[in-house]
Coordinates of C-alpha atoms and ligand atoms in Angstrom, one line a residue:
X1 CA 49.5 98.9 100.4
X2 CA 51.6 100.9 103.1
X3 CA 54.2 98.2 104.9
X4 CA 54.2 100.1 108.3
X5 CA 51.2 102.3 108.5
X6 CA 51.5 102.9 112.1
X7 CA 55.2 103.8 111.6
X8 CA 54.9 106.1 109.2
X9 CA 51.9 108.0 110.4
X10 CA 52.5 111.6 110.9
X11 CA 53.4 112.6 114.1
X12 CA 53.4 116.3 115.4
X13 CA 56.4 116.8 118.1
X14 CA 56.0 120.3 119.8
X15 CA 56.7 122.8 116.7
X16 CA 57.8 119.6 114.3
X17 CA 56.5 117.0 111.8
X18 CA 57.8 114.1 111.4
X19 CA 57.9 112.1 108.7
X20 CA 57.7 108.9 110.8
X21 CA 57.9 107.4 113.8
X22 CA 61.6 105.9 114.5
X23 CA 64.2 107.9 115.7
X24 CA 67.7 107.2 116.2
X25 CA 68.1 107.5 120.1
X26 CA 71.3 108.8 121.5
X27 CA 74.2 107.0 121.3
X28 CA 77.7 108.5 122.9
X29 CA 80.3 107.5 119.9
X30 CA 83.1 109.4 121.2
X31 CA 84.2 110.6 118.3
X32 CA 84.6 114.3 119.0
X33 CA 87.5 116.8 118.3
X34 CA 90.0 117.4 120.7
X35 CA 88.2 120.4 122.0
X36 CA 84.5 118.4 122.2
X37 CA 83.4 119.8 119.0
X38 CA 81.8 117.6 116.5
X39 CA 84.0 115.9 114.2
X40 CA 84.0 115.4 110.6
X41 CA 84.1 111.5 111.5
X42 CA 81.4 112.1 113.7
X43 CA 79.4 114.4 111.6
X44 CA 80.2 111.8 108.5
X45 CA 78.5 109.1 111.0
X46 CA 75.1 111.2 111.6
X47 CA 74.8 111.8 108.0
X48 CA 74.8 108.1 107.0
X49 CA 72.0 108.0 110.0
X50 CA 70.1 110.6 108.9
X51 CA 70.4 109.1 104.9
X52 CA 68.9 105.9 106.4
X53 CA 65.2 107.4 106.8
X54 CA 64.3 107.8 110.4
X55 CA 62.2 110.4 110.8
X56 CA 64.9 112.2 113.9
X57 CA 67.8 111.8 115.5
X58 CA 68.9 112.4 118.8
X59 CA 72.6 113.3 119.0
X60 CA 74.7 111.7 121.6
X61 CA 74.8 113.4 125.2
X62 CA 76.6 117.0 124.8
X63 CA 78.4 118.1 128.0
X64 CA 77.4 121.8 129.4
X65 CA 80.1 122.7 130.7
X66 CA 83.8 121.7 131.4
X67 CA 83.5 120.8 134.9
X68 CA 80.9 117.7 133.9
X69 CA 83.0 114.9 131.4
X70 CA 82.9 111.1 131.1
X71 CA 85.2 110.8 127.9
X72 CA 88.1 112.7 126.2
X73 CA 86.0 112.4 123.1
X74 CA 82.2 113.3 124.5
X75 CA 80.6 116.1 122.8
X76 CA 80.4 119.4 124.6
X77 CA 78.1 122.6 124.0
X78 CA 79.3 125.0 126.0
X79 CA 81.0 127.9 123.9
X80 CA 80.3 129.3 120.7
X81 CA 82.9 127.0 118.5
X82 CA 81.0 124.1 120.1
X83 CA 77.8 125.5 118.6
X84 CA 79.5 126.6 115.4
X85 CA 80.7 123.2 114.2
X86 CA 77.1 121.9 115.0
X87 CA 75.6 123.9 112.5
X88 CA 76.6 121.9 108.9
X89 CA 75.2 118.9 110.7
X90 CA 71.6 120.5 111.8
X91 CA 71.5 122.2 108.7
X92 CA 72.2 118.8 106.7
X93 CA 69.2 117.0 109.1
X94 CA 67.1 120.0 108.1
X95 CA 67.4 119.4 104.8
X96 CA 66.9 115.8 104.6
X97 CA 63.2 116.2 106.4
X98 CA 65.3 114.5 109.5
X99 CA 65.4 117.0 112.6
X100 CA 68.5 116.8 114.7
X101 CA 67.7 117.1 118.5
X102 CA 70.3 118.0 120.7
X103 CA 70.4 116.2 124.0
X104 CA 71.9 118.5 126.9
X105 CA 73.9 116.0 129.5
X106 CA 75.3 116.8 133.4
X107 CA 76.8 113.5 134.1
X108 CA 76.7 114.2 137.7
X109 CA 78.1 112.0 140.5
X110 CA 78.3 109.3 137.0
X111 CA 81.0 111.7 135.4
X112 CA 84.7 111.3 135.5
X113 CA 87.1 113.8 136.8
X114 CA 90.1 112.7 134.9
X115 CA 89.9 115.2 132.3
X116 CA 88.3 118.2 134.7
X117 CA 89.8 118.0 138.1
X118 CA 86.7 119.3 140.1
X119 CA 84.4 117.4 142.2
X120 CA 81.7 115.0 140.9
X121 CA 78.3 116.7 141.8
X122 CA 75.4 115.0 143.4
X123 CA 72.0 115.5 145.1
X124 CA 73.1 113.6 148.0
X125 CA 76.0 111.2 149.1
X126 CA 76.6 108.6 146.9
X127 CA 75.2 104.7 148.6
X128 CA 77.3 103.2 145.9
X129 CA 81.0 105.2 144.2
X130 CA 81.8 103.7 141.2
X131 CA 85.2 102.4 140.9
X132 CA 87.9 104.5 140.0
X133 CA 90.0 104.4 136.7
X134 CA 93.7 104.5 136.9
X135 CA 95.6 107.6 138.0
X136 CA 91.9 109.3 138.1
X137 CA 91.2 111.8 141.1
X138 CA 87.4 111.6 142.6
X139 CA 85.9 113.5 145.0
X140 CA 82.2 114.4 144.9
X141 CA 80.2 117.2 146.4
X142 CA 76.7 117.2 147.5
X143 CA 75.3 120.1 145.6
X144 CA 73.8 123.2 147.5
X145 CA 71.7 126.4 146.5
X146 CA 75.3 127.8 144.8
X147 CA 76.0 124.5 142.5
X148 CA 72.3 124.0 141.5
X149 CA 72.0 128.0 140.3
X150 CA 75.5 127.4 138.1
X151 CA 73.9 124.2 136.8
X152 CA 70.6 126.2 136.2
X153 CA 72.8 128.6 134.1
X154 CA 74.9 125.6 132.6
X155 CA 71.8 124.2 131.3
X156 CA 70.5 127.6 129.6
X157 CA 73.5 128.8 128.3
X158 CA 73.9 125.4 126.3
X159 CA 70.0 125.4 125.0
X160 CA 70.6 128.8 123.9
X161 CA 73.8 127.7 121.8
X162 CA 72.0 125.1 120.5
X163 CA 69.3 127.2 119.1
X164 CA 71.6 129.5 117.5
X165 CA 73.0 126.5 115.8
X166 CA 70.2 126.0 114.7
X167 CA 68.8 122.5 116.6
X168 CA 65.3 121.2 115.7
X169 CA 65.1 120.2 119.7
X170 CA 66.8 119.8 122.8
X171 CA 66.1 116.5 124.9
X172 CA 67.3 117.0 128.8
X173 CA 68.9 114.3 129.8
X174 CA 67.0 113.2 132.9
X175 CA 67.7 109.6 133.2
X176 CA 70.7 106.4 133.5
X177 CA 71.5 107.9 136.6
X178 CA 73.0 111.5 135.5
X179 CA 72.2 114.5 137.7
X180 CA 68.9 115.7 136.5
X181 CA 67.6 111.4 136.5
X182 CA 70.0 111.3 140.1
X183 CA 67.9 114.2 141.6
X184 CA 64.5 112.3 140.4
X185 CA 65.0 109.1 142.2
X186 CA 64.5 108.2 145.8
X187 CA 68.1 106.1 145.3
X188 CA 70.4 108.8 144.7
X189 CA 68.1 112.0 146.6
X190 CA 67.8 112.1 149.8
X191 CA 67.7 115.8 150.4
X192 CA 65.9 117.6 153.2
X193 CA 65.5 120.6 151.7
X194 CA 63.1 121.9 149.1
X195 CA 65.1 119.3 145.9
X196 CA 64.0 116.4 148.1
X197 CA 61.3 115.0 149.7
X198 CA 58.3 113.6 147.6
X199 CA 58.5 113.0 144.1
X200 CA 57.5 116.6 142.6
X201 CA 59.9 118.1 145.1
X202 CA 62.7 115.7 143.9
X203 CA 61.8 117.0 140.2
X204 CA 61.7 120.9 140.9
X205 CA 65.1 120.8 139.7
X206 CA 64.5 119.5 136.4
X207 CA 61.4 121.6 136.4
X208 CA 63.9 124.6 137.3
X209 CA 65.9 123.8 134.5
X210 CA 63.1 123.5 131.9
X211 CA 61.9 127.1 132.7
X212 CA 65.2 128.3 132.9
X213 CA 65.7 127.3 129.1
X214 CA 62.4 128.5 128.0
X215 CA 63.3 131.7 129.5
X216 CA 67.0 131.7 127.9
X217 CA 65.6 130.9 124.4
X218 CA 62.3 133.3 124.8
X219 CA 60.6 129.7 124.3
X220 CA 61.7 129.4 120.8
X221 CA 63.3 125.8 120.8
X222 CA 61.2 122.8 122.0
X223 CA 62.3 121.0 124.9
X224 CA 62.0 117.2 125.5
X225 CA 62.9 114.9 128.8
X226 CA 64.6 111.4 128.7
X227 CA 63.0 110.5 131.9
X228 CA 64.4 107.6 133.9
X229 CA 61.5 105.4 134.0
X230 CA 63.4 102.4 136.5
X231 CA 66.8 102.1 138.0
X232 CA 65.8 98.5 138.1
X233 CA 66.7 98.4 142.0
X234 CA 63.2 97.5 143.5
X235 CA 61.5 99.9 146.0
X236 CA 64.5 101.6 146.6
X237 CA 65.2 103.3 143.7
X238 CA 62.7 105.4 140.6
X239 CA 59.6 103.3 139.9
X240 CA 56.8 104.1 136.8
X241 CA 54.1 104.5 139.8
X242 CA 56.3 106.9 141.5
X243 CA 56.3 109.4 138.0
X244 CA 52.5 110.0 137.4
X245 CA 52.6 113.4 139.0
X246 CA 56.2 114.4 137.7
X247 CA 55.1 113.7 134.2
X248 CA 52.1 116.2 134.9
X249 CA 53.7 118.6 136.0
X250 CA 56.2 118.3 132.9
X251 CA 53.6 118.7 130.7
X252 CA 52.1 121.8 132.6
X253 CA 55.5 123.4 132.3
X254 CA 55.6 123.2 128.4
X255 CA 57.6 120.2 127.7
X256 CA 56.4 119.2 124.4
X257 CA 57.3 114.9 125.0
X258 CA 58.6 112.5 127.1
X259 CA 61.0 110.0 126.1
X260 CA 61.6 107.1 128.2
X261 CA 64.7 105.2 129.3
X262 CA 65.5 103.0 132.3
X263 CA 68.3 101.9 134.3
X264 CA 71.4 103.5 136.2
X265 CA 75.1 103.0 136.5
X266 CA 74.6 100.0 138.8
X267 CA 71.8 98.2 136.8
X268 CA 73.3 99.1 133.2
X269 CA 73.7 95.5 132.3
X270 CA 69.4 95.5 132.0
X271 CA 69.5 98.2 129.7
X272 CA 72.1 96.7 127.4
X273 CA 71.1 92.7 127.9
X274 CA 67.6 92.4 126.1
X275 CA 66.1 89.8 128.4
X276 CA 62.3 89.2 128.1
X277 CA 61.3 90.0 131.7
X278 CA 63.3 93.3 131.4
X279 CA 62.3 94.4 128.3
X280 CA 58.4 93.6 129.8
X281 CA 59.4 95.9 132.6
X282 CA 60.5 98.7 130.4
X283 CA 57.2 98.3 127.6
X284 CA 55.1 98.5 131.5
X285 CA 56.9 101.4 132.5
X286 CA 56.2 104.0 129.2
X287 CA 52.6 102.2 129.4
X288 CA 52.4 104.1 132.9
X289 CA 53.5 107.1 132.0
X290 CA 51.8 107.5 128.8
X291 CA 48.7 106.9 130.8
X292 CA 49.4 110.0 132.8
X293 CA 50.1 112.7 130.0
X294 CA 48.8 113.3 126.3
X295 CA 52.0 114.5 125.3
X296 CA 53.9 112.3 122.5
X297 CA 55.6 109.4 124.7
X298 CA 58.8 107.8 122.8
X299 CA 61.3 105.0 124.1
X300 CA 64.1 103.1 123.4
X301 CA 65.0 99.7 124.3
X302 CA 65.0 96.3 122.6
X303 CA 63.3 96.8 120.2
X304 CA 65.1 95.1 116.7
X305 CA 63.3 95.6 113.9
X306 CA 60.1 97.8 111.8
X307 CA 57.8 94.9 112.7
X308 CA 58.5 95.3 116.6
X309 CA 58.7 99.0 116.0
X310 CA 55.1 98.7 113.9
X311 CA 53.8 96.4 116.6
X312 CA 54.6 98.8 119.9
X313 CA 52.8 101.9 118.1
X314 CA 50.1 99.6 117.2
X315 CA 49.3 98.8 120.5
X316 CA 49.7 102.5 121.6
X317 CA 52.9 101.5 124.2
X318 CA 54.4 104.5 122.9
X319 CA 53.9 107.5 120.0
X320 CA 57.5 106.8 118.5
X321 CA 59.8 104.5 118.5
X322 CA 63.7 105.1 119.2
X323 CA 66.5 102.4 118.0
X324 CA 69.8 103.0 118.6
X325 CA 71.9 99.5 118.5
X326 CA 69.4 98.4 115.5
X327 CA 70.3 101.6 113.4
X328 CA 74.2 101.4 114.4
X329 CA 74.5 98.0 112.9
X330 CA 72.7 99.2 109.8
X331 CA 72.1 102.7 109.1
X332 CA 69.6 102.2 106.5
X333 CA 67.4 99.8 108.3
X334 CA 64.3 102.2 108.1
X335 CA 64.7 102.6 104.3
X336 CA 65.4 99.2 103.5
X337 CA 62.4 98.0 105.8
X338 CA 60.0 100.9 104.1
X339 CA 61.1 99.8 100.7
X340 CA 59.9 96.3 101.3
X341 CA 63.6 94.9 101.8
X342 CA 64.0 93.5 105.3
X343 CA 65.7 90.3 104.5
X344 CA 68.6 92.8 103.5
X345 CA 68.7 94.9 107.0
X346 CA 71.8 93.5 108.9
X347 CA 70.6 92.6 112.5
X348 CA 72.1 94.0 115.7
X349 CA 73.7 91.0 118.0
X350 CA 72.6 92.9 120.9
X351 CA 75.3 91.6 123.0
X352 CA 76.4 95.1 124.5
X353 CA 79.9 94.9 122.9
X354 CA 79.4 98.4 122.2
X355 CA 78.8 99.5 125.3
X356 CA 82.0 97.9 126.4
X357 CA 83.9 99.9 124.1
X358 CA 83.3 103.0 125.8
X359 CA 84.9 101.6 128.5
X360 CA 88.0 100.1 127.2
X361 CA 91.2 101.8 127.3
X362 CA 91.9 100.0 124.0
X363 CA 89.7 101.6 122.1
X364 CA 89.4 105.4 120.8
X365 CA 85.7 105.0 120.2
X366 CA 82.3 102.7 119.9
X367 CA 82.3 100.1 117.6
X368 CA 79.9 97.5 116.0
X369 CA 80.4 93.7 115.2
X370 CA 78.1 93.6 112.5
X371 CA 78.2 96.9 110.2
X372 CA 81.2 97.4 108.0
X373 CA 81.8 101.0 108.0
X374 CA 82.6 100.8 111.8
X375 CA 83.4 96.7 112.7
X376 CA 85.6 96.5 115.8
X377 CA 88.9 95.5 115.2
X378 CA 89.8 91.9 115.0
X379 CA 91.6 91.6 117.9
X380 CA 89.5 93.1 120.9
X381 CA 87.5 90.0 122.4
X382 CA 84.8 90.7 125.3
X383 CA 84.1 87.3 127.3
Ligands
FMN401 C1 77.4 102.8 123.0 C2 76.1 103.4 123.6 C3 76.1 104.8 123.9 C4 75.0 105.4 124.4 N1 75.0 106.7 124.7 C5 73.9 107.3 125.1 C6 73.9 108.8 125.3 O1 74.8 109.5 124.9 N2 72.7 109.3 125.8 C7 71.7 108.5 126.2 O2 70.7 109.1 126.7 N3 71.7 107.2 126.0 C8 72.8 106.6 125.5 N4 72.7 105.2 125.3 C9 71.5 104.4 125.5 C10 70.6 104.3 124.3 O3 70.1 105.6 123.9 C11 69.5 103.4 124.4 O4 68.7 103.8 125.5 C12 70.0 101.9 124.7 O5 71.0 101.6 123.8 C13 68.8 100.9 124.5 O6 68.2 101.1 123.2 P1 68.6 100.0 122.0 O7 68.3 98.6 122.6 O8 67.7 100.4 120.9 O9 70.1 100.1 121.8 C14 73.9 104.6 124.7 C15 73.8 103.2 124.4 C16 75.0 102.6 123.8 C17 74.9 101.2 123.5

């Protein structure tokens, strides 16, 4: 008898087939080169994730261009030796039955501009500015016609590099706050001019941007959204209820899913603290949405194990499942669950210590407390 039918039903995503229905969402490592390319350590660390049987994997957030950073070590696509030294790693995906999505990231008025000098860009002025780090300039810009046609560019250019390295997908980063998920929400847009408005004027941007890469790669690479669900701030900030007509009007313009995240820069702590209520409030939120579209709906949050995972799709919260913290603390948690060995899957703690890393000046990248091949060293303690 099959252990998780539900997860490993085939599911059809745009142009692919996948084998089942956990993916490895994205997870920043900050283990690029120097130049933002991707690593041998980094490209060593997707193979062990692809090896572990998920059926796709999102790569961590690739910058579009210079001007947008948040660490020294992000991944960029941007030029052609970004795009070169992406191609062993889609390749090796390819071959293991394991598509490799690329997920295109503006970080916005969430960026840093220590390593870029230019101004952080945002739909409108920022109600909160994140502190700043030490010796770090930061100014910000409230983007007009000019700065949203050289993001429009930014965008396609880096889908069309990706598809000549070869990615199975790319995923638009359009929520945690960044620009695309900053220009969605009432919170952070508060334009007057065609960008702002109701909700389908606050997405023509994103909407922009889709066509824009469809037209740059003659539609030949699928495009997926990571659609910020929630900030978590109340009424004042992205709601589910407010989406039904954004997610339509996705769907009409080709996208071929819709994976759902929640939370921003000021309301990180829900996404990385797996409290009950919070973790209701997300499983409501892609409920919602997948009531509004019958594209393939996918989120990540919480969610520990191939029983949860089996349980989610069973109800039909979601069409596929993504785990990120579960598959960093064991890579092979999918296989080792198929194969009827679960007592052997090392758990994830879930206490966010990972998160912190990419934060700490201690640190030159994200590390686990559980799996071996990455445990954080002995001596960095979070309270
Ligand atoms: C260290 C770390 C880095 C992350 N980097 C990204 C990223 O690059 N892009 C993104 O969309 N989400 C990123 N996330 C969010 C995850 O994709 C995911 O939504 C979140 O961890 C909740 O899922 P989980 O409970 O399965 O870990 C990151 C999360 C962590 C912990």
């Amino acid at each position: 008898m099959q252990l998780y039918p539900e997860v490993t039903a085939p599911l059809r995503l745009g142009r692919l087939s996948l084998k089942n229905r956990i993916y490895f969402a994205p997870m920043g490592l900050d283990m690029a080169d120097e130049c933002g390319g991707m690593s041998e350590e980094l490209a060593r660390f997707y193979r062990g994730v692809i090896d572990g049987g998920c059926g796709m994997v999102v790569l961590g957030n690739s910058s579009i261009d210079p001007s947008t950073r948040l660490h020294e070590r992000g991944l960029c696509l941007y030029d052609d030796d970004h795009a070169r030294k992406l191609e062993p790693l889609l390749s090796y995906g390819a071959s293991r039955n394991c598509p490799v999505v690329i997920q295109l990231q503006h970080y916005g008025a969430q960026g840093g501009s220590r390593f870029t000098g230019m101004p952080l860009l945002a739909p409108s002025a920022p109600k909160k500015y994140p502190p700043r780090a030490s010796g770090e300039y930061r100014t910000w810009r409230i983007m007009d016609v000019h700065d949203i046609a050289a993001v429009r560019r930014q965008f396609a250019n880096a889908a069309r590099l990706a598809q000549s390295a070869g990615a199975a997908m790319i995923q638009l980063q359009a929520s945690n706050g960044y620009l695309l998920g900053s220009f969605l929400s009432p919170y952070t847009n508060r334009r007057e001019d065609a960008y702002g408005g109701s909700a389908l004027r606050r997405a023509r941007f994103l909407l922009e941007v889709v066509g824009d890469i469809h037209d740059a790669t003659r539609g030949g690479i699928d495009v997926t959204v990571r659609l910020g669900v929630d900030d978590c701030l109340g009424p004042e900030g992205q709601e589910p209820h407010l989406l039904g007509g954004v997610v339509r009007a996705l769907e009409r313009v080709g996208v071929a899913a819709i994976m759902c995240s929640m939370s921003i820069r000021e309301t990180f702590h829900y996404l990385i603290h797996p409290t009950l209520a919070m973790r209701r409030r997300l499983i409501e939120g892609v409920q919602h949405i997948r009531a509004h579209t019958s594209l393939p709906v996918g989120f990540a949050g919480f969610t520990a194990s191939m029983e949860q995972a089996e349980s989610l799709l069973a109800d039909r919260t979601a069409d596929l499942i993504g785990m990120t913290r579960a598959i960093f603390a064991d890579n092979d948690l999918v296989a080792k669950s198929l194969a009827g060995r679960q007592s052997a899957v090392e758990a994830c703690h879930f206490d966010g210590n990972c998160f912190r890393d990419k934060a700490n000046p201690a640190l030159d990248r994200v590390y686990c407390c559980v799996n071996p091949k990455y445990k954080r060293p002995e001596h960095i303690r979070y309270a």
